[in-house]
């Protein structure tokens, strides 16, 4: 479904590459977790794949479509849930979703029905007509997610979808993603929650300093690492214990 070849990104003025010569293939129907320490290059990679950021070199295709030649087709094919909320605070949840649906050419009763169904699944029906600015972080994350999948993307990219949300919201979000995946959506997401990734992902890739340091099924990676019982131990063995502070 996704084929990445020698993909690199060096930001303007930066000394180093944030993503460097990265090769990766992700199959249709996968839930692929992109893991790595702060500054490893996860957001940079996912931003390039979701066409938010221009690669410095290399290329990739999604469902056979090249990002350089098929920008508009790719826009319909993929959904993007960025780290920051992309919502209008002065509009209601419903108004936001109607707006984002219309951006994909959706309209009419079928859009309204879809919005109502998603709000119901996410436990937000009774807040549909409240303004976003009154919503908690977990509620905003759920609306943000709905706004990205109204056009039924085949591939969904999420950058830390459960950061800053409580356990209840997290459970609803992860169950929702699982359901989308069961219905056929390929999911690629970044996370620092290793336990969650261990349970949820078909495969994970650990990235550090812009390159993939290991890739595989969580259970296999754990079995291959001496004395490891969980993905966290694999992660620390592959990326080390040094802090990644920089300014
Ligand atoms: N706009 C930018 N300009 C210059 N350098 C950047 C920019 N965005 C990110 N970087 C640098 O690129 C590297 C990778 O950053 P990136 O945000 O992709 O990492 P990450 O793995 O997503 O980290 P985190 O877990 O903290 O979100 C870091 O060294 C970061 O400082």
mmCIF file of C-alpha atoms in Angstrom, residues 7-12 18-19 41-58 60 67-68 71 78 80 159:
data_model
loop_
_atom_site.group_PDB
_atom_site.id
_atom_site.type_symbol
_atom_site.label_atom_id
_atom_site.label_comp_id
_atom_site.label_asym_id
_atom_site.label_seq_id
_atom_site.Cartn_x
_atom_site.Cartn_y
_atom_site.Cartn_z
ATOM 1 C CA UNK A 7 13.232 9.232 1.506
ATOM 2 C CA UNK A 8 15.155 12.124 3.112
ATOM 3 C CA UNK A 9 14.406 15.485 4.662
ATOM 4 C CA UNK A 10 16.859 18.178 5.659
ATOM 5 C CA UNK A 11 15.190 21.337 6.983
ATOM 6 C CA UNK A 12 16.435 24.680 5.683
ATOM 7 C CA UNK A 18 15.838 14.699 10.076
ATOM 8 C CA UNK A 19 14.938 11.691 7.929
ATOM 9 C CA UNK A 41 12.040 12.109 12.845
ATOM 10 C CA UNK A 42 8.562 10.572 13.276
ATOM 11 C CA UNK A 43 6.575 13.761 12.602
ATOM 12 C CA UNK A 44 8.874 14.674 9.722
ATOM 13 C CA UNK A 45 8.305 11.281 8.095
ATOM 14 C CA UNK A 46 4.549 11.217 8.601
ATOM 15 C CA UNK A 47 4.288 14.839 7.399
ATOM 16 C CA UNK A 48 6.049 13.947 4.150
ATOM 17 C CA UNK A 49 3.827 10.900 3.623
ATOM 18 C CA UNK A 50 0.710 12.978 4.182
ATOM 19 C CA UNK A 51 1.924 15.662 1.724
ATOM 20 C CA UNK A 52 2.277 18.336 4.406
ATOM 21 C CA UNK A 53 6.045 18.550 3.929
ATOM 22 C CA UNK A 54 8.181 18.360 0.806
ATOM 23 C CA UNK A 55 10.915 15.711 0.858
ATOM 24 C CA UNK A 56 14.497 16.794 0.131
ATOM 25 C CA UNK A 57 15.072 13.624 -1.886
ATOM 26 C CA UNK A 58 13.752 10.125 -2.465
ATOM 27 C CA UNK A 60 7.155 7.217 -2.177
ATOM 28 C CA UNK A 67 2.967 12.054 -4.519
ATOM 29 C CA UNK A 68 4.552 14.293 -7.153
ATOM 30 C CA UNK A 71 -1.528 15.165 -5.498
ATOM 31 C CA UNK A 78 -5.585 9.670 2.622
ATOM 32 C CA UNK A 80 -4.473 13.183 8.163
ATOM 33 C CA UNK A 159 0.543 11.964 14.664
#
